[in-house]
Short mmCIF file of C-alpha atoms in Angstrom, two decimals:
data_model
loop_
_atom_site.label_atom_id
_atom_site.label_comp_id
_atom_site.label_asym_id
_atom_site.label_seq_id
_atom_site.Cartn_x
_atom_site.Cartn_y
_atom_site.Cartn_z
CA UNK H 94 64.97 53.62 19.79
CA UNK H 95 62.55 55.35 22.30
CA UNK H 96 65.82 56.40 24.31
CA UNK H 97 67.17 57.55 21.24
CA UNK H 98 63.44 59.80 20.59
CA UNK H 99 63.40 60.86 23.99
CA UNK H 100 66.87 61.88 24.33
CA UNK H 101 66.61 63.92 21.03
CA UNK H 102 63.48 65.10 22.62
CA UNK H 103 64.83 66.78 25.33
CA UNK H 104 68.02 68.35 23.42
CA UNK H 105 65.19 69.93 21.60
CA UNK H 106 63.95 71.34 24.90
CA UNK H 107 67.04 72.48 26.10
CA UNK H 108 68.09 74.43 23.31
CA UNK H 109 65.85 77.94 23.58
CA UNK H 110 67.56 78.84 20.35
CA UNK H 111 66.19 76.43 18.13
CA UNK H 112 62.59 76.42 16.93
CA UNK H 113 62.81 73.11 15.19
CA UNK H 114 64.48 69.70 16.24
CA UNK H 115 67.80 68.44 14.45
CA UNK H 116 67.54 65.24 13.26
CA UNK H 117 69.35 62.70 12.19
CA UNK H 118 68.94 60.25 8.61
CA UNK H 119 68.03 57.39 11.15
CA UNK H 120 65.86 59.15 13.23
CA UNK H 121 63.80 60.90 10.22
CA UNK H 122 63.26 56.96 8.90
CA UNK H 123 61.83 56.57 12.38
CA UNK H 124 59.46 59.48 12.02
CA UNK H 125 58.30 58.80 8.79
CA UNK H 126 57.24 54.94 10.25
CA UNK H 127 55.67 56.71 13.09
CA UNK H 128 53.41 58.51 10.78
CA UNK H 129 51.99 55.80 8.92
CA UNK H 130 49.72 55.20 12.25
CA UNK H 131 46.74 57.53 13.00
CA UNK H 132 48.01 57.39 16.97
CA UNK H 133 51.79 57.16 16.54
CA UNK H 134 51.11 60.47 13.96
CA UNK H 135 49.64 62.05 16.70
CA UNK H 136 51.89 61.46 19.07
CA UNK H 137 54.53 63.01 16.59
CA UNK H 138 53.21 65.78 15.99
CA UNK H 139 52.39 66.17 19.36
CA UNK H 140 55.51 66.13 20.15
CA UNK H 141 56.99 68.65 17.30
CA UNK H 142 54.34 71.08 18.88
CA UNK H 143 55.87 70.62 22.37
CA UNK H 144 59.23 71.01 21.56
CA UNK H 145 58.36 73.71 19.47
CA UNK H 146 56.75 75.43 21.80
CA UNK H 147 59.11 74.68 24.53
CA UNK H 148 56.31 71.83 26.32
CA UNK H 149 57.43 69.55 29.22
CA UNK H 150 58.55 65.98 27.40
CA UNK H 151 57.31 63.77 30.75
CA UNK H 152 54.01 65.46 29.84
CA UNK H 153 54.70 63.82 26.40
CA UNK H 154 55.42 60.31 27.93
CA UNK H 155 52.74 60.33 30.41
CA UNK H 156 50.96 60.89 27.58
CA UNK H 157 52.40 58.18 25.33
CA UNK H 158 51.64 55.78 28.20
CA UNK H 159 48.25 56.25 28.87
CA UNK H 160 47.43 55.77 25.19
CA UNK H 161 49.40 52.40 25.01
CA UNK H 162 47.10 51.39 27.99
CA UNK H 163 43.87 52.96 26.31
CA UNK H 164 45.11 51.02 22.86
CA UNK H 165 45.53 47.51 24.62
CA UNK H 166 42.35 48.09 27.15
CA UNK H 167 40.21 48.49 24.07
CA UNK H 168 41.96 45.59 22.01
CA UNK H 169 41.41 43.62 24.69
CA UNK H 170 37.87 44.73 24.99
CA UNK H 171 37.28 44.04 20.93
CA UNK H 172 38.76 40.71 21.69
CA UNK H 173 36.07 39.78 24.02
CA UNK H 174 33.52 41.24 22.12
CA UNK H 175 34.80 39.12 19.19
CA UNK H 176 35.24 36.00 21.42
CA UNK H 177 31.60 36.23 22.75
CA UNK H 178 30.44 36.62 19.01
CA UNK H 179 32.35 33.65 17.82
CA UNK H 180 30.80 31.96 21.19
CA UNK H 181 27.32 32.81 19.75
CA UNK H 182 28.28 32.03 15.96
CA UNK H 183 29.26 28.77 17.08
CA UNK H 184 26.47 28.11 19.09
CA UNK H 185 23.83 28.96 16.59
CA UNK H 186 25.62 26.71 13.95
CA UNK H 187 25.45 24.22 16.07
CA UNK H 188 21.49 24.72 16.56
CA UNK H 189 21.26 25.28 12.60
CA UNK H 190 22.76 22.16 11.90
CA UNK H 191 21.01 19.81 14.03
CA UNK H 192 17.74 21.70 13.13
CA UNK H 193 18.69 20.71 9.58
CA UNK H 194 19.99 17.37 10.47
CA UNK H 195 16.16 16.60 12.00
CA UNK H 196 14.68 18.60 9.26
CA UNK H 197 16.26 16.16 6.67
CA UNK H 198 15.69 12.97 9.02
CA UNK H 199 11.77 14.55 9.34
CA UNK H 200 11.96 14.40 5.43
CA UNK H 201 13.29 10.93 5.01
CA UNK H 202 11.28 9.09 7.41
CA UNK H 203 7.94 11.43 5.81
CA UNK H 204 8.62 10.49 2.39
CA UNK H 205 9.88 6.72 3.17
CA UNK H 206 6.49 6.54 4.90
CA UNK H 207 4.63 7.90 1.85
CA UNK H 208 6.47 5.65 -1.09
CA UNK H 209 6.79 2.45 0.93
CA UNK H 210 4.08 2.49 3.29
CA UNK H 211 1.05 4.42 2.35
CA UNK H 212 0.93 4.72 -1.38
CA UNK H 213 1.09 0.71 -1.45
CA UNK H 214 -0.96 0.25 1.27
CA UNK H 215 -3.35 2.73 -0.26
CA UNK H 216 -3.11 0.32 -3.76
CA UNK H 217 -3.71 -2.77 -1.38
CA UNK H 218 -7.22 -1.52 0.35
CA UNK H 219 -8.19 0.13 -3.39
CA UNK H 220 -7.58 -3.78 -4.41
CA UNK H 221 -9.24 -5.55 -1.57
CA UNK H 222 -12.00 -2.80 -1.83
CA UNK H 223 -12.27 -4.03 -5.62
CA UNK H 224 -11.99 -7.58 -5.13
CA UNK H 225 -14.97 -7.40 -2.07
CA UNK H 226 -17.70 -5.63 -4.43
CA UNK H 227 -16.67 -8.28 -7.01
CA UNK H 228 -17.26 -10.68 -4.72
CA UNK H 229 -20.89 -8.89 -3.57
CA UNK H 230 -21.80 -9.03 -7.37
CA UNK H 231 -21.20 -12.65 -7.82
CA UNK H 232 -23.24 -13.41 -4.42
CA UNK H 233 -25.55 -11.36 -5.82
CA UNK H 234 -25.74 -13.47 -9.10
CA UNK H 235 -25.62 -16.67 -7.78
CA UNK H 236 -28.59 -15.87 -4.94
CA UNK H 237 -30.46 -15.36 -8.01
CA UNK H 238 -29.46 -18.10 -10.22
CA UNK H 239 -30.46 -20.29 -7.62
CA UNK H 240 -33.74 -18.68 -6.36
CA UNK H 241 -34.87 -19.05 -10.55
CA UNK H 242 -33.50 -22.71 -10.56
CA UNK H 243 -35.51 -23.65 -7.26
CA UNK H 244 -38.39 -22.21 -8.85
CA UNK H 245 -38.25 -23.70 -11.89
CA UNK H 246 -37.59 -26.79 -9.95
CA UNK H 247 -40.65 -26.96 -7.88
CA UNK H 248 -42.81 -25.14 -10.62
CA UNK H 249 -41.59 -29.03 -12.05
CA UNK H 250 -42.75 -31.10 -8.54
CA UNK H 251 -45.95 -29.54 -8.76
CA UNK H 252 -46.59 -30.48 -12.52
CA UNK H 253 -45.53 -34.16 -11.85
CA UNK H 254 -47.44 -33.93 -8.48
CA UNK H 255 -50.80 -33.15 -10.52
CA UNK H 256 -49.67 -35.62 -13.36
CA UNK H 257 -49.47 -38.69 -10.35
CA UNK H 258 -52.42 -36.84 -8.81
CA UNK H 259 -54.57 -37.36 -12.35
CA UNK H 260 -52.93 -40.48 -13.02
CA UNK H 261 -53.86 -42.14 -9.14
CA UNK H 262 -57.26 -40.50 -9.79
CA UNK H 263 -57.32 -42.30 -13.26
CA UNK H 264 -56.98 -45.93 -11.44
CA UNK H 265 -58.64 -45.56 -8.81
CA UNK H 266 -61.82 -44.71 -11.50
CA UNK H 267 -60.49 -47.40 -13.61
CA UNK H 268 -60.74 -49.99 -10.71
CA UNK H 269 -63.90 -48.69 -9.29
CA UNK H 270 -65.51 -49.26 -13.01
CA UNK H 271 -64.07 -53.08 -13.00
CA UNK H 272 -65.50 -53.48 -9.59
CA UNK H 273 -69.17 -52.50 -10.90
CA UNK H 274 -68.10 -55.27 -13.57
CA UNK H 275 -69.75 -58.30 -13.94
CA UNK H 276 -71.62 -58.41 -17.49
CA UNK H 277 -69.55 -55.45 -18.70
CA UNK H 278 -71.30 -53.11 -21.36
CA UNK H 279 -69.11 -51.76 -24.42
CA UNK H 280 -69.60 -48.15 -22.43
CA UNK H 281 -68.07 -49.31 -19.76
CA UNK H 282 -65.14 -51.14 -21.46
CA UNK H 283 -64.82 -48.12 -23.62
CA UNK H 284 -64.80 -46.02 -20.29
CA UNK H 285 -62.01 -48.00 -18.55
CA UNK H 286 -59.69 -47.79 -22.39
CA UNK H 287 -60.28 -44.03 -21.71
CA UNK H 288 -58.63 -43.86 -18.30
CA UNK H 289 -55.88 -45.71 -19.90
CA UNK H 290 -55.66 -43.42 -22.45
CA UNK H 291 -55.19 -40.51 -20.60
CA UNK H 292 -52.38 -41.92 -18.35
CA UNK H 293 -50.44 -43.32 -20.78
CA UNK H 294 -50.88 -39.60 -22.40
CA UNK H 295 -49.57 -37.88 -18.82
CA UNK H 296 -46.56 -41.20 -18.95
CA UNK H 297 -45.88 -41.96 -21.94
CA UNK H 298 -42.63 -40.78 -21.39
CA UNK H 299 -41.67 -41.75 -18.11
CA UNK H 300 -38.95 -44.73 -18.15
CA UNK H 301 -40.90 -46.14 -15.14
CA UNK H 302 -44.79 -46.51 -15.66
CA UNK H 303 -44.30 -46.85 -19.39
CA UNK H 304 -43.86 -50.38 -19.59
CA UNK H 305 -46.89 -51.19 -17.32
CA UNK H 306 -49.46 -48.59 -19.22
CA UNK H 307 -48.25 -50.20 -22.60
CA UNK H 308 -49.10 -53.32 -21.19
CA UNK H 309 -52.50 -52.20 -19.18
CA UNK H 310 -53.69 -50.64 -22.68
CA UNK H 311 -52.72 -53.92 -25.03
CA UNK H 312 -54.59 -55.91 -22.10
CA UNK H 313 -57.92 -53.77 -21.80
CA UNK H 314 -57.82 -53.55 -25.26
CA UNK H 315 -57.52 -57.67 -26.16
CA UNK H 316 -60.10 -58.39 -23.22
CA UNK H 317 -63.86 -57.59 -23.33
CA UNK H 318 -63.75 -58.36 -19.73
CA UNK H 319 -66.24 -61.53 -19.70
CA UNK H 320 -63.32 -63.88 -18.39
CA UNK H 321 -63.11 -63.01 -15.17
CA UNK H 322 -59.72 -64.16 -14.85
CA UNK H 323 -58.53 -61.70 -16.69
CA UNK H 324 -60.64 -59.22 -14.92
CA UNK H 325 -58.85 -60.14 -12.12
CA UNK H 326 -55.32 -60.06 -13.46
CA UNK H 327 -56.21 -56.50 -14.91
CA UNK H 328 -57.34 -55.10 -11.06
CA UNK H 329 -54.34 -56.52 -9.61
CA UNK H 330 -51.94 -54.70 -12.56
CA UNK H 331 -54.19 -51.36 -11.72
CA UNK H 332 -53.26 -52.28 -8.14
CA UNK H 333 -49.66 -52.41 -8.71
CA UNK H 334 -49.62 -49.43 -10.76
CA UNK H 335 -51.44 -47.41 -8.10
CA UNK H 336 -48.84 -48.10 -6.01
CA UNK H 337 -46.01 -47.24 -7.86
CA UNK H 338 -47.83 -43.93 -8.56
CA UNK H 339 -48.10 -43.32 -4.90
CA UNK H 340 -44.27 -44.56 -4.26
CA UNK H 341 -43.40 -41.97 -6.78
CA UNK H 342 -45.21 -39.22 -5.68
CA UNK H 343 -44.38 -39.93 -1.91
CA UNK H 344 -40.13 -40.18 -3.46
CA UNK H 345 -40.90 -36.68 -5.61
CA UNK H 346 -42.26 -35.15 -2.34
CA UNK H 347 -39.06 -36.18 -0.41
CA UNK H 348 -36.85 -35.07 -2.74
CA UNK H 349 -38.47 -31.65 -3.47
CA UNK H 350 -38.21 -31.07 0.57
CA UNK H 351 -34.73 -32.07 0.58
CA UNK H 352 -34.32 -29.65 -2.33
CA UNK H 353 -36.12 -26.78 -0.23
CA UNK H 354 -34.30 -27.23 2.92
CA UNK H 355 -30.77 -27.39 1.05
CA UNK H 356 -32.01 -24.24 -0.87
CA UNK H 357 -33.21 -22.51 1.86
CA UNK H 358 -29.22 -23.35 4.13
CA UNK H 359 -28.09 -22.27 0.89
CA UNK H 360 -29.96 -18.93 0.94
CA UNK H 361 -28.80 -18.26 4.11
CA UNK H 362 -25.59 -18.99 3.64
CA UNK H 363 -25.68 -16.76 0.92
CA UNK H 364 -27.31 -13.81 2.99
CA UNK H 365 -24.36 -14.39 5.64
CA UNK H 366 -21.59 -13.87 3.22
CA UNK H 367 -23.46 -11.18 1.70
CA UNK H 368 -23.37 -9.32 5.04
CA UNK H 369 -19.87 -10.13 5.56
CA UNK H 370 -19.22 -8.59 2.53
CA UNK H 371 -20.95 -5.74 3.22
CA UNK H 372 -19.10 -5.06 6.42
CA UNK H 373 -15.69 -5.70 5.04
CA UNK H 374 -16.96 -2.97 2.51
CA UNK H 375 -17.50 -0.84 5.03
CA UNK H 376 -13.95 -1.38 7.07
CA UNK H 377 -12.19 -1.22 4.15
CA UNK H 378 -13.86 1.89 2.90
CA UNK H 379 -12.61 3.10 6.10
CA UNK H 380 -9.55 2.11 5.93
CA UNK H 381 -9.19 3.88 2.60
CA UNK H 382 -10.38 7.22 4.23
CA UNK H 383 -7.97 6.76 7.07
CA UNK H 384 -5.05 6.22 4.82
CA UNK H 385 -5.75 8.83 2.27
CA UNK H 386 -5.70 11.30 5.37
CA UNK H 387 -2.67 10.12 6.71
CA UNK H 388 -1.64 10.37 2.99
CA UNK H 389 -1.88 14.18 2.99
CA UNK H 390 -1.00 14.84 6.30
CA UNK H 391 2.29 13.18 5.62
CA UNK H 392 2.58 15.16 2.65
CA UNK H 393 1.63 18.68 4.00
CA UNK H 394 4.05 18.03 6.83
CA UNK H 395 6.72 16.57 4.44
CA UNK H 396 6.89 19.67 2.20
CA UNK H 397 6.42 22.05 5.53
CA UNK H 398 9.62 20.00 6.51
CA UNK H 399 11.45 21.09 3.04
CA UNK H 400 10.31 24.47 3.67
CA UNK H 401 11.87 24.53 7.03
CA UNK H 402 15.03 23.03 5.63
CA UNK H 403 15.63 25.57 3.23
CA UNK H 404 14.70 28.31 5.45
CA UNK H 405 17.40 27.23 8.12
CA UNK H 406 19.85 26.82 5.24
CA UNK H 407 19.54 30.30 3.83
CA UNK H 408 19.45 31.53 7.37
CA UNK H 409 23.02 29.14 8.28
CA UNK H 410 23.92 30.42 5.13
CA UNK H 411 23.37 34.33 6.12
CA UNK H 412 25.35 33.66 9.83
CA UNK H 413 28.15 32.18 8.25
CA UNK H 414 28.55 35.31 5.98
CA UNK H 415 28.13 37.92 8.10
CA UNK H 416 30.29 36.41 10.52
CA UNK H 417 32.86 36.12 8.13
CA UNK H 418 32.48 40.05 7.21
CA UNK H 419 32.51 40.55 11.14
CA UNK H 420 36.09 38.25 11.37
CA UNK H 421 37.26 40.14 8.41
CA UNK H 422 36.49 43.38 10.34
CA UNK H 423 37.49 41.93 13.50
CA UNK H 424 41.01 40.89 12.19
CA UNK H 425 41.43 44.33 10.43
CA UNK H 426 41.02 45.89 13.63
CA UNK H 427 43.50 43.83 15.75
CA UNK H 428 45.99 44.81 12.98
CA UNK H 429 45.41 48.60 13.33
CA UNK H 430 45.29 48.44 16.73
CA UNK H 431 48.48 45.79 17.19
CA UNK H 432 50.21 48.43 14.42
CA UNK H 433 49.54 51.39 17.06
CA UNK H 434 50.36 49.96 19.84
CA UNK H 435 53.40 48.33 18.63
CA UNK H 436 54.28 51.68 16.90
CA UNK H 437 53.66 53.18 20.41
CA UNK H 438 55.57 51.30 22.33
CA UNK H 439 58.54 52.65 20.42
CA UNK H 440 58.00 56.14 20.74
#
């Protein structure tokens, strides 16, 4: 075909007579594909002005030439532009991706740690926190339950210690008087019935010395103390019952003192768990702050996470776009330029 163009070409020149070119059906049908190119249409018309004006056809294929090599120089030159774009596309999907991929790992792991770790963790310390101050009240309460019941309990020793005090006192009058007895007067015998009186009064209901007193009272009251064999029998009863009084008292004594030292370990064991207490109180309370800021830190970086996220997917979102209007471009260009060169060619 371009022998057939150039040959009909240089008839054209020959001729001086003609001012146009003859052509034939097939080579108009060439033509008119020529001219759907914006180069090739050049060309041809370029060539219609030479031969019109009697030009030099190598002119017109030097020409021809050096366009073909312009065309596939700058195709070649849009093809490496495009292949160092797609380089770059492909390189910053890649980086959008994995910065996404980490982005949504950064998310899981932040809100894994915030439902499974710190939120019941955060319930457990709340809990213990609870469950320590509860246990501060009721050390509390029972420091003071047993402070009032030791009180009450030795506010009770020292009654019966002045009851055993009055009663001892009470016999050892009683036996001084039946000492100073040898004719006794009816003041005297009335004097010892008294003493009686009074302990059996301060005893009357203890299981112990009941017994004895009723018995000491019947006795001084039967005798009038002239048979001194009865005298006798009643100082050794007083006797006896002295004794008892002081075995009691001495017993009482003992077991108030055991009662004070086992309130007093109990006290400070008391004190001791109370301090405990207190310093789990204060751990815990710690604890509590510690968590709650790890609590929002997780959650500020969490949702700064989400906002990175969606900013790299609107931006992976924006690359892959325009370079698909850049490929579309791209492609539309390699066509136009492929159509002139080709069209070129077969001039």
């Amino acid at each position: 075909m371009k022998t057939l163009l150039i040959a009909c070409l240089c008839l054209s020149v020959l001729s001086v007579e003609m001012t146009s070119a003859v052509w034939s059906n097939r080579d108009q049908e060439i033509l008119a594909q020529v001219k759907d190119t914006k180069w090739a249409a050049f060309i041809v018309e370029y060539a219609e002005i030479t031969m019109t004006t009697g030009g030099v056809l190598s002119e017109l294929v030097d020409a021809i030439r050096q366009l073909i090599d312009q065309l596939n120089e700058e195709l070649q030159d849009l093809k490496d532009l495009y292949s160092r774009r797609t380089d770059e596309h492909n390189r910053d999907v890649t980086r959008l991706e994995q910065e996404i991929q980490d982005g949504e790992r950064d998310i899981f792991n932040g809100q894994d740690m915030i439902d499974n770790v710190l939120y019941p963790q955060r319930d457990r310390f709340q809990k213990a926190l609870e469950q320590l101050k509860q246990n501060i009240e009721e050390n509390r309460k029972n420091l003071a339950e047993e402070t009032l019941s030791r009180k009450k309990a030795h506010e009770e020793f020292v009654d019966h210690v002045n009851e055993h005090n009055d009663a001892i006192a009470a016999v050892d009058e009683s036996l001084g008087l039946l000492s100073q007895i040898s004719n006794p007067s009816m003041v005297q015998i009335k004097r010892v019935q008294s003493n009686l009186g009074r302990i059996q009064a301060s005893f009357q209901n203890h299981s112990l010395f009941a017994p004895i007193i009723k018995a000491l009272l019947e006795l001084a009251t039967e005798q009038n103390f002239a048979d001194q064999g009865s005298l006798a029998q009643l100082v050794k009863i007083f006797n006896e019952l002295r004794t008892q009084f002081v075995q009691s008292l001495n017993d009482e004594t003992n077991e108030e003192n055991a009662a004070q030292e086992k309130f007093v370990k109990r006290v400070s064991q008391l004190e001791q768990e109370f301090s405990e207490f207190q310093r789990a109180v204060l751990i815990k309370t710690a604890e509590i702050s510690a968590n709650e800021q790890k609590l929002q830190q997780t959650q500020a970086y969490t949702e700064q996470r989400r906002n990175d996220v969606s900013t790299l997917q609107a931006q992976l979102a924006a690359e892959n776009d325009n370079f698909a209007r850049e490929t579309d471009i791209y492609n539309g260009l390699v066509t136009e330029y492929t159509k002139e060169i080709s069209v070129s060619e077969q001039l």
